[in-house]
Coordinates of C-alpha atoms in Angstrom, one line a residue:
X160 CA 10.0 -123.1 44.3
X161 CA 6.3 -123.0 43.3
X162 CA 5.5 -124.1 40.2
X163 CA 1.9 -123.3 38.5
X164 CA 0.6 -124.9 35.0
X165 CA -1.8 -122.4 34.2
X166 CA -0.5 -119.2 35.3
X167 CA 2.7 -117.8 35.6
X168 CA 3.2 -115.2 38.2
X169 CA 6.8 -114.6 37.5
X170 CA 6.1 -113.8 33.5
X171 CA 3.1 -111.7 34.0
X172 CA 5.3 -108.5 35.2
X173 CA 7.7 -108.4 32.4
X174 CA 4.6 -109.1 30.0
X175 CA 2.9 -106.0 31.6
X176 CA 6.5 -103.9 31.2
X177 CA 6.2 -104.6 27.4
X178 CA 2.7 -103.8 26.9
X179 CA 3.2 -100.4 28.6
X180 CA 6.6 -99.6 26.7
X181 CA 5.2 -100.5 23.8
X182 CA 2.2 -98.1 24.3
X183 CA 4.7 -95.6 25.3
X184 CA 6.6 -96.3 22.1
X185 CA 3.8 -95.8 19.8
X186 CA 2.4 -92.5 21.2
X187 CA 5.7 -90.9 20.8
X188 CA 6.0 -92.1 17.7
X189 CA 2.9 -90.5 17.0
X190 CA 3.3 -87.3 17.7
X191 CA 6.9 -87.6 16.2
X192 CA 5.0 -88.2 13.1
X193 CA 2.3 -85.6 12.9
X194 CA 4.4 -82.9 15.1
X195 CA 1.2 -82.6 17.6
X196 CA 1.5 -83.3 21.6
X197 CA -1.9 -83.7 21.5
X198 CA -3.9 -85.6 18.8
X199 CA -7.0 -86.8 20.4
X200 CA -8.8 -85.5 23.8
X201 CA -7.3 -87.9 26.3
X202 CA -3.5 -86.3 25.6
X203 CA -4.4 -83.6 27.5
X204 CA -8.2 -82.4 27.7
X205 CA -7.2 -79.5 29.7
X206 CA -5.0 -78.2 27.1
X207 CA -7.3 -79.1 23.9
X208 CA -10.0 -76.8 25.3
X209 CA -7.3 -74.3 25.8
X210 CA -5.7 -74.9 22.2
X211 CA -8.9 -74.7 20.1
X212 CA -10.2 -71.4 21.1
X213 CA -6.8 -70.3 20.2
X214 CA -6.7 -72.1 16.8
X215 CA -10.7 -70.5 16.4
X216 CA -9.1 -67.1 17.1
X217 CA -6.1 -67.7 14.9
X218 CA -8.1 -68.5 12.3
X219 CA -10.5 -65.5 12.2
X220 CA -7.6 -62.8 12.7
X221 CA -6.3 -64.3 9.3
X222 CA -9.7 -64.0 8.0
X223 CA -10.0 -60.3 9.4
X224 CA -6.2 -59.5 8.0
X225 CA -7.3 -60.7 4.7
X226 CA -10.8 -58.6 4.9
X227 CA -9.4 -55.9 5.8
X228 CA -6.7 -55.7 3.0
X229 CA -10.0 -55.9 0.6
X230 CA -11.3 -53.1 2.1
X231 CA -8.3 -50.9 1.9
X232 CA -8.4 -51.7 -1.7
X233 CA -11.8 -50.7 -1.9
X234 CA -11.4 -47.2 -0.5
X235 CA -8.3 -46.7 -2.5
X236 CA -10.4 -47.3 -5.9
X237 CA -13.2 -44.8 -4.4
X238 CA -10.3 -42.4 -3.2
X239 CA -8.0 -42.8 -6.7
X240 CA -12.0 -41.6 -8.2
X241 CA -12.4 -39.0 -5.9
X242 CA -8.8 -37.4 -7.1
X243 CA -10.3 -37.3 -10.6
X244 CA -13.2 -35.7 -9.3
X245 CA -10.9 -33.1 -8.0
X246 CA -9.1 -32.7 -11.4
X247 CA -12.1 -32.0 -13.2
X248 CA -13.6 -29.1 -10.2
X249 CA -10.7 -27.4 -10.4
X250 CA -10.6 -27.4 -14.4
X251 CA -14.5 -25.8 -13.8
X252 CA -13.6 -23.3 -11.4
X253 CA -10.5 -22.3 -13.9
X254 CA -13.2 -21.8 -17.1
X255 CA -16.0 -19.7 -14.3
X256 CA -13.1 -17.4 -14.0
X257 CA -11.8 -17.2 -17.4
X258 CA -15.7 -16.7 -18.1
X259 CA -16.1 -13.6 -15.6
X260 CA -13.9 -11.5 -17.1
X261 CA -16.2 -10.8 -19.1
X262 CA -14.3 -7.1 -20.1
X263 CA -12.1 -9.3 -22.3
X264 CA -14.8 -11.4 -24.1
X265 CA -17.8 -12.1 -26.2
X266 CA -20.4 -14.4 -26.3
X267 CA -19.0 -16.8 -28.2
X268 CA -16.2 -17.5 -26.1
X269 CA -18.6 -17.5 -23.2
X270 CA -20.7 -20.2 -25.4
X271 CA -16.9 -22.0 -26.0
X272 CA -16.5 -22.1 -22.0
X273 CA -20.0 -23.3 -21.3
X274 CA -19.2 -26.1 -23.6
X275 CA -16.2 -26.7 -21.8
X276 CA -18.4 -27.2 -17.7
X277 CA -21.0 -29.0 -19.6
X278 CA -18.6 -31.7 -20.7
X279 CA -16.3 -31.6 -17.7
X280 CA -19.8 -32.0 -15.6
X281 CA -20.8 -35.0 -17.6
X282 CA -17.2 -36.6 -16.5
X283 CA -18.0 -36.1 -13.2
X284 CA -21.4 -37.9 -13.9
X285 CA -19.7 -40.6 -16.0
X286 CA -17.0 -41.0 -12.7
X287 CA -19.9 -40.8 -10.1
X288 CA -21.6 -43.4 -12.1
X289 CA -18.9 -46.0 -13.5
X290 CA -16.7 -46.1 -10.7
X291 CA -17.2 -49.9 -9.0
X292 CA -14.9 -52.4 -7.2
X293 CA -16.6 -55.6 -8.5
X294 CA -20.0 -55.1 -8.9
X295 CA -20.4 -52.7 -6.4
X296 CA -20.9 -48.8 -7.6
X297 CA -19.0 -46.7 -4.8
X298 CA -19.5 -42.9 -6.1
X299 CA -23.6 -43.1 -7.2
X300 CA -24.8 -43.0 -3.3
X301 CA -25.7 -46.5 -3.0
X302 CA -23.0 -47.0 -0.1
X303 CA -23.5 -43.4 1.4
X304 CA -26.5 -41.8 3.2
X305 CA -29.0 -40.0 1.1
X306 CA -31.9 -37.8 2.5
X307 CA -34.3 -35.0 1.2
X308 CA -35.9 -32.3 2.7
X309 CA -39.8 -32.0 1.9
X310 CA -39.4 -28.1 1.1
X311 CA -37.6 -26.3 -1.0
X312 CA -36.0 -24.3 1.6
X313 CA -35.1 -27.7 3.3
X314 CA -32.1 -29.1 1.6
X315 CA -30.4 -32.6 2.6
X316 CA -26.4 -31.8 2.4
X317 CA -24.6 -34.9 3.8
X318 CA -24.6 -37.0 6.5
X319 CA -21.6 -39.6 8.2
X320 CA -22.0 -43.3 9.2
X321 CA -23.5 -41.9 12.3
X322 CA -26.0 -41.0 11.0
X323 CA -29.4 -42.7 11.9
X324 CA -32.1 -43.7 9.4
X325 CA -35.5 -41.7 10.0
X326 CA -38.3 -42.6 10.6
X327 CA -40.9 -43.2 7.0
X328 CA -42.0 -39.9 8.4
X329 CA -38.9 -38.0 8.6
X330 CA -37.3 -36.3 11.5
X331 CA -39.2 -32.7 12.2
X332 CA -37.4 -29.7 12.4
X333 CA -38.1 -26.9 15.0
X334 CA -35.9 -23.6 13.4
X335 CA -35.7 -21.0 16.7
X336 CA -33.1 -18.3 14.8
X337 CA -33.5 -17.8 11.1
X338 CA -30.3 -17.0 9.1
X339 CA -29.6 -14.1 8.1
X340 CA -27.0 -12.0 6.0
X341 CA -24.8 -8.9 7.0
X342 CA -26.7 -5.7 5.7
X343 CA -26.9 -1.8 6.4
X344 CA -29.4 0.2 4.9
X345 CA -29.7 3.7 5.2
X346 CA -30.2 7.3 3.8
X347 CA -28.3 8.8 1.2
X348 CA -29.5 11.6 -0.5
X349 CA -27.3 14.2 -3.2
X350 CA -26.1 16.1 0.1
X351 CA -25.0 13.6 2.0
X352 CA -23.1 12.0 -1.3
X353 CA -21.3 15.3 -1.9
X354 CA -18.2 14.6 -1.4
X355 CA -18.4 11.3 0.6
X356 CA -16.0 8.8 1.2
X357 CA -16.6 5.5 2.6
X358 CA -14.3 2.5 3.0
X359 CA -15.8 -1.2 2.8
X360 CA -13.9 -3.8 4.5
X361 CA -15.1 -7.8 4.1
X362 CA -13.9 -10.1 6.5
X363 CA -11.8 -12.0 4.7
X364 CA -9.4 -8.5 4.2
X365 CA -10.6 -7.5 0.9
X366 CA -11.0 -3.2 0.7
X367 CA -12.4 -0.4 -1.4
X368 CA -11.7 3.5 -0.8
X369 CA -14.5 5.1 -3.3
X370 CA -14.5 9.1 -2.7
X371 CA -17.1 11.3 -4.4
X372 CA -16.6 14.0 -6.2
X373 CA -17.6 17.5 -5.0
X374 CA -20.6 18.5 -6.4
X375 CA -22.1 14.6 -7.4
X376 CA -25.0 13.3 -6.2
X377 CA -26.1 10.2 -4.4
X378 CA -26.1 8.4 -8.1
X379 CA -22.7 8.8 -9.0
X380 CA -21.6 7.8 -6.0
X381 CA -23.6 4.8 -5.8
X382 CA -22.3 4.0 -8.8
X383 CA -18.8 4.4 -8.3
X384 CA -18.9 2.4 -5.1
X385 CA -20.5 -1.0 -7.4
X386 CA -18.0 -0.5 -10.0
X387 CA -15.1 -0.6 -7.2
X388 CA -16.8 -3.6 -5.3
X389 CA -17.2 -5.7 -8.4
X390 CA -13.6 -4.8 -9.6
X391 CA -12.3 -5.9 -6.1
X392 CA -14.6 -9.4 -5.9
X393 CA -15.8 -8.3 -3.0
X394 CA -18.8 -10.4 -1.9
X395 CA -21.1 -7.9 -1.0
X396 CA -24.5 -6.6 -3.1
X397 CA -25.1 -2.7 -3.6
X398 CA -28.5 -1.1 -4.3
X399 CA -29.8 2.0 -4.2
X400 CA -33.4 2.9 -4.1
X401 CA -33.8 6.4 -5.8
X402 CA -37.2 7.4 -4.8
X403 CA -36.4 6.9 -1.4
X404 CA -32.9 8.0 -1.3
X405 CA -31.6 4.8 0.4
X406 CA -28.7 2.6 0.3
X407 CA -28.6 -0.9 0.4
X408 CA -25.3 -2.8 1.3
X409 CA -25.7 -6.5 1.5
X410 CA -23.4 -9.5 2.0
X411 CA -24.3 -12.4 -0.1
X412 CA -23.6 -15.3 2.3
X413 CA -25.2 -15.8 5.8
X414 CA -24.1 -16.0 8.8
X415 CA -22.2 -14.2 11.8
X416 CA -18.9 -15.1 10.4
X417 CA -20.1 -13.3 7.2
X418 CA -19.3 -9.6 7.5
X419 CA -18.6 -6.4 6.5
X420 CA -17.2 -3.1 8.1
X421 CA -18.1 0.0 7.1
X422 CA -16.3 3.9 8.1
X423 CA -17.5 7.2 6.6
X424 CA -16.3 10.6 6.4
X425 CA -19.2 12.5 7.4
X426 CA -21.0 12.1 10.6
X427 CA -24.5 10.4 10.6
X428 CA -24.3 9.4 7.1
X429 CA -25.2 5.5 6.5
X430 CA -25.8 5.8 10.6
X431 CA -22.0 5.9 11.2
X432 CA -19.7 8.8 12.9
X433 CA -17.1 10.0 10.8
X434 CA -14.4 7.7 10.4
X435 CA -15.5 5.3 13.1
X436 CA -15.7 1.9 11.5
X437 CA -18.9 0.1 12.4
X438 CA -19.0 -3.7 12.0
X439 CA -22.4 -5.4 10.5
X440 CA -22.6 -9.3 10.9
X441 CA -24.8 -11.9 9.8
X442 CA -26.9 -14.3 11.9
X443 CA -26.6 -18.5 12.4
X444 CA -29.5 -20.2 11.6
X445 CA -30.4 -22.1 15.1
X446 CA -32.9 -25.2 14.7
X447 CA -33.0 -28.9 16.2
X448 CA -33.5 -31.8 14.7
X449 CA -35.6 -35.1 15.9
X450 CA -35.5 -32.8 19.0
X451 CA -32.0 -32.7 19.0
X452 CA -29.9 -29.3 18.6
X453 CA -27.5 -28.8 15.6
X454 CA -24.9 -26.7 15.7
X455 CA -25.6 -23.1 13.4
X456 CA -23.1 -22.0 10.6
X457 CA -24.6 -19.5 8.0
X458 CA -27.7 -21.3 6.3
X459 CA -25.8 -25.1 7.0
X460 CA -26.9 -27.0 10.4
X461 CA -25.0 -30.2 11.6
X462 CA -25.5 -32.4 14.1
X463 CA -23.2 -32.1 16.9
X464 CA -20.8 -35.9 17.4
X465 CA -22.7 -37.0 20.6
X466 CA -26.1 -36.5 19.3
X467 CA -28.0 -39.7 19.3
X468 CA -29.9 -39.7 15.9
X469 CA -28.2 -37.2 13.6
X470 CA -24.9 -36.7 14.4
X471 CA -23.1 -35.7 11.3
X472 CA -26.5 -35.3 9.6
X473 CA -25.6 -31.6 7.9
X474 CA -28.3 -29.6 6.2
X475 CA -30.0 -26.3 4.6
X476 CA -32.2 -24.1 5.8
X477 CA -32.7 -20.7 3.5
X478 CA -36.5 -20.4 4.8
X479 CA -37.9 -17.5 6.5
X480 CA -40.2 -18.7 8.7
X481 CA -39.9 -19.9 12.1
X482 CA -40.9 -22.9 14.2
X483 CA -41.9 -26.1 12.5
X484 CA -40.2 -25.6 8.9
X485 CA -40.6 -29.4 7.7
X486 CA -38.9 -32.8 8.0
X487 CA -35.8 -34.6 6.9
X488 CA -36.0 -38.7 5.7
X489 CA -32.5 -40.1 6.0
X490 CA -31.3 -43.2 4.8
X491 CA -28.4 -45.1 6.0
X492 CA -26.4 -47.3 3.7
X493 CA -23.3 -47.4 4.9
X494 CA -20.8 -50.3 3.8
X495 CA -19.3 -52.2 6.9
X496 CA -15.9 -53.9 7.1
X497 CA -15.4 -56.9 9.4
X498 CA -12.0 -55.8 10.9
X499 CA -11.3 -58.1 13.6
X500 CA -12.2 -61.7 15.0
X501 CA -15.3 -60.6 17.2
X502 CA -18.2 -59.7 15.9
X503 CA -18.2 -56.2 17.5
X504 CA -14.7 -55.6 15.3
X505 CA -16.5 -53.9 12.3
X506 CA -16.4 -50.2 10.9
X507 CA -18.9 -48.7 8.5
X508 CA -17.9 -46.1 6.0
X509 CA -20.3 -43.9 3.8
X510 CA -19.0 -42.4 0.5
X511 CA -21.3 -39.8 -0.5
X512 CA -22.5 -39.3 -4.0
X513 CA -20.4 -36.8 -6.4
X514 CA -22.6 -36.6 -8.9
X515 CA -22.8 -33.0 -9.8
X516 CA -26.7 -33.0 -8.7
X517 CA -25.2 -33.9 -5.1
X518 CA -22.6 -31.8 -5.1
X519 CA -22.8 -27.8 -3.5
X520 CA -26.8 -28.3 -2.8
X521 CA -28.3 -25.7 -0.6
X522 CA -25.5 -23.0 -1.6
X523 CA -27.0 -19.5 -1.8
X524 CA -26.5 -17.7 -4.8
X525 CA -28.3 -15.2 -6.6
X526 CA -28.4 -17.0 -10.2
X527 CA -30.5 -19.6 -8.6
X528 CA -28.3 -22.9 -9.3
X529 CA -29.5 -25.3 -6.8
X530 CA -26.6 -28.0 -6.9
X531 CA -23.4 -27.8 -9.5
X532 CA -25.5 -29.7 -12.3
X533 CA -27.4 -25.8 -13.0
X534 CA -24.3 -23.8 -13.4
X535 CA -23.4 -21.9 -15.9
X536 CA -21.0 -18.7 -17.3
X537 CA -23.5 -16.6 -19.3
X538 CA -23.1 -13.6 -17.6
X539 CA -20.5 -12.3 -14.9
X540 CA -23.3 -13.1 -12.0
X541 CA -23.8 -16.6 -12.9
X542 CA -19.6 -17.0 -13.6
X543 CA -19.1 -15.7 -9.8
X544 CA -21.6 -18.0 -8.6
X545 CA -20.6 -20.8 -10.3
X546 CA -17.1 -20.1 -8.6
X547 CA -18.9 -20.4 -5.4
X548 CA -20.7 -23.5 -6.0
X549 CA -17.6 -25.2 -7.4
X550 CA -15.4 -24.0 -4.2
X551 CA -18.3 -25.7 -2.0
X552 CA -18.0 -29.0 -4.1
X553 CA -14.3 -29.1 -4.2
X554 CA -14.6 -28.7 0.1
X555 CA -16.9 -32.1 -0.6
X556 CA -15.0 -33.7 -2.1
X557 CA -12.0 -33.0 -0.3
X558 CA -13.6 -34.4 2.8
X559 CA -14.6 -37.1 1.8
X560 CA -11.1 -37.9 0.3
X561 CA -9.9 -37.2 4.0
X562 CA -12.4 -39.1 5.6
X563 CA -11.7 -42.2 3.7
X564 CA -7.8 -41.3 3.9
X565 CA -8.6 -41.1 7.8
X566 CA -10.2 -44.5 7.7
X567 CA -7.7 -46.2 5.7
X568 CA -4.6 -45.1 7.8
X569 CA -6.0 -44.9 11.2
X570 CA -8.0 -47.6 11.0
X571 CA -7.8 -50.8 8.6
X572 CA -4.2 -50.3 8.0
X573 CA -3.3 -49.8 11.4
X574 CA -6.3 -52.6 12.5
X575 CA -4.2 -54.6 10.1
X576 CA -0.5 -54.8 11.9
X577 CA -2.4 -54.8 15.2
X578 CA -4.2 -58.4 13.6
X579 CA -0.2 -59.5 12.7
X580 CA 0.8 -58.8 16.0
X581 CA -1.7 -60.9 17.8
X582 CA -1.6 -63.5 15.1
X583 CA 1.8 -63.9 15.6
X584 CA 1.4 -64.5 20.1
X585 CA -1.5 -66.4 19.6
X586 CA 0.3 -69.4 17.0
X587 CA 3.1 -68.8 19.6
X588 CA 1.0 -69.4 22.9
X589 CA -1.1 -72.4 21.2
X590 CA 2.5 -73.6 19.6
X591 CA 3.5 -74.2 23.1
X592 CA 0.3 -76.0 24.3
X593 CA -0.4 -78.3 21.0
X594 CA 3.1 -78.8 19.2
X595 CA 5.2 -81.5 19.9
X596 CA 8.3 -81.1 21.8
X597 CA 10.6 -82.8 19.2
X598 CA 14.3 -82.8 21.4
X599 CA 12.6 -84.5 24.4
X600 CA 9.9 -87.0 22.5
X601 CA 12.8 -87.7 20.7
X602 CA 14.4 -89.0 24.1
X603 CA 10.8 -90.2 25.4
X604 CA 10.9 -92.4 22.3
X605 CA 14.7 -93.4 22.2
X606 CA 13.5 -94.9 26.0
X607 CA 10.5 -96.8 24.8
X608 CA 12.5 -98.6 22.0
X609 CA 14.9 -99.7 25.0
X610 CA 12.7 -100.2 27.4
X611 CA 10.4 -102.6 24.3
X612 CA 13.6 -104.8 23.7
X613 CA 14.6 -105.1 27.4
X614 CA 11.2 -106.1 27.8
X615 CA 10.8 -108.2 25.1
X616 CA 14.2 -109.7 26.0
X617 CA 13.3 -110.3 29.3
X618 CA 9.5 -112.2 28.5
X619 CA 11.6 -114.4 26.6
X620 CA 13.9 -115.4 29.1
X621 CA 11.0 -116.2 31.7

């Protein structure tokens, strides 16, 4: 047997066992303790990588969850506003028609109603401009698009997140097809009235039957065919020019889908055959915007969804020239919502002004108003057209309700338990890679305690 005095062959292997189940020992005690497998690079460098772009996107999914559940909050305290909104429209539109029947009243219950819209407009103002999540105002048009048209006959109606800002200059406007209302104007004199009937249909179904008399002239019958048109609300103008013996039937809106229908009893009279209805339409303005074409609907013009610049951009045009008309400077201030863990993940939403300046702009109407702020119930004209502009701004408002509804739903919400969902697989997946597997450390460890004594037993014994 060889025997050494300064080393000891024999003791160095059982020395070496020790030191390694020792080492053993203490990293599964380790990661018993903080529940990790891996707690520094050289566990498993392949895997870190692998777990901390999983913990990076873990994290900013809970971020996004928690964004968007701010945001939805938002757009219900903009939405819970617009309902009010609502409230207070329809509560207008009930005192315009209370106001045109004006057979029933006097002026000072007309002054009574008018008192009545002034205040109910001034709520509207006092919603449009109080409303705020924070410090943020959502109803005053600071987190919508705004715009103006540098004419009169240029009016800026709305305009969606699509929307592009214009240029300082404006975008031009190039109008190829004016708009233009339904209307029939022809000769009437005392014989042809004798004994006429004529039947006006609107396109929405509303009738009158007005016969004349034998023996009346063109006067009387003119006269009996505005009383039945204003006694049946129908939306059409009659004049009558008594020098030149003509009649003048006009509808008061514009456009193609903006009609009347008209059938007589005697041949050639008003340019019809007897009793062979003829229609008589309107015409859609036609235009294009920043050189791109908008899609015609009475006097309104909006930008078609694929357009680059001004999709959703919706205007006014009530001019009657042709060609370049003017421009349109649009401005874009859209709120954006960070909805997901890339940067790409956002959505932008606009809420519009309700103000009642910005609400039913551009509407036309023979009293003049130019948005719901003007309107009032002084006479049986200005009550019917206040009926008008209030239907517009209750359709405005009503949109947008839907539009932010829409986004609320469709989008954060169901962005939301799409997040949870991925939130959930993603702890799973970097659970699996970074956790520690307690059942089998557990075993790894039991080992390294035994394997540490036997070692330590067995250095002792050499």
């Amino acid at each position: 047997m060889n025997l050494r005095i300064n080393e000891d062959p024999v003791a160095s292997a059982p020395v070496r066992r020790l030191s390694e189940a020792y080492q053993a020992t203490v990293r599964s005690l380790e990661r018993l303790a903080s529940g990790q497998r891996i707690n520094r690079a050289a566990d498993d460098p392949g895997a870190l990588v692998t777990s901390e772009i999983l913990r990076s996107e873990i994290a900013s999914i809970g971020q996004a969850v928690r964004n968007t559940e701010v945001s939805v909050s938002m757009i219900q305290t903009a939405e819970g506003a617009l309902a009010e909104v609502n409230n207070l429209l329809i509560e207008i539109r009930q005192t315009a028609l209370a106001a045109a029947n004006s057979g029933a009243g006097d002026f000072a219950e007309l002054a009574g109603l008018q008192s009545e819209l002034r205040y109910a407009l001034q709520s509207i103002d006092r919603v449009s401009r109080f409303t705020r999540f924070g410090n943020r105002a959502l109803l005053d048009g600071s987190q919508g698009v705004t715009g103006v048209g540098n004419s009169d006959d240029l009016t800026f109606v709305s305009a969606t997140e699509q929307t592009r800002s214009s240029p300082i200059e404006g975008y031009p406007i190039e109008v190829t097809k004016l708009p233009l209302q339904a209307k029939l104007v022809g000769d009437l004199t005392d014989s042809d009235a004798d004994g006429l009937r004529v039947i006006l249909e609107e396109e929405d179904g509303g009738l009158v039957d007005v016969s004349n008399v034998p023996g009346a002239g063109a006067h009387t019958f003119v006269s009996r065919l505005q009383r039945a048109v204003e006694d049946t609300n129908l939306n059409l103008k009659i004049q009558y020019d008594v020098e030149e013996s003509e009649l003048t039937i006009t509808h008061r809106e514009y456009g193609l889908a903006k009609g009347f229908m008209l059938t007589t009893s005697k041949q050639g009279v008003l340019g019809s055959e007897s009793y062979a209805p003829k229609l008589h339409f309107g015409q859609d303005v036609e235009a294009t915007v920043a050189g791109e074409v908008m899609e015609g609907d009475g006097v309104y013009l909006t930008g078609y969804n694929h357009n680059v610049q001004t999709a959703g951009l919706r205007l006014t045009y009530t001019g009657t020239q042709l060609g370049s008309v003017g421009t349109a400077t649009i401005f874009q201030n859209a709120m954006r919502f960070q909805t997901g863990p890339a940067s790409t993940n956002s959505v932008d939403v606009a809420i519009h002004s309700t103000a009642s300046g910005a609400l039913s702009q551009g509407v036309p109407n023979e009293s003049g108003f130019r948005s719901l702020s003007e309107v009032n119930v002084y006479t049986p004209r200005a009550a019917t057209d206040t009926v008008r502009l209030v239907d517009e701004a209750v359709n405005q408002v009503s949109l947008m309700r839907a539009h932010l509804g829409a986004i609320q739903r469709n989008t954060l919400e169901s962005s939301t338990s799409n997040l949870r969902v991925a939130e959930e697989n993603l702890t799973a997946a970097e659970s699996s890679l970074r956790d520690t597997d307690l059942a089998f450390e557990l075993a790894r460890f039991t080992k390294g305690k035994i394997m540490t004594e036997v070692a330590a037993a067995t250095v002792a014994q050499t």
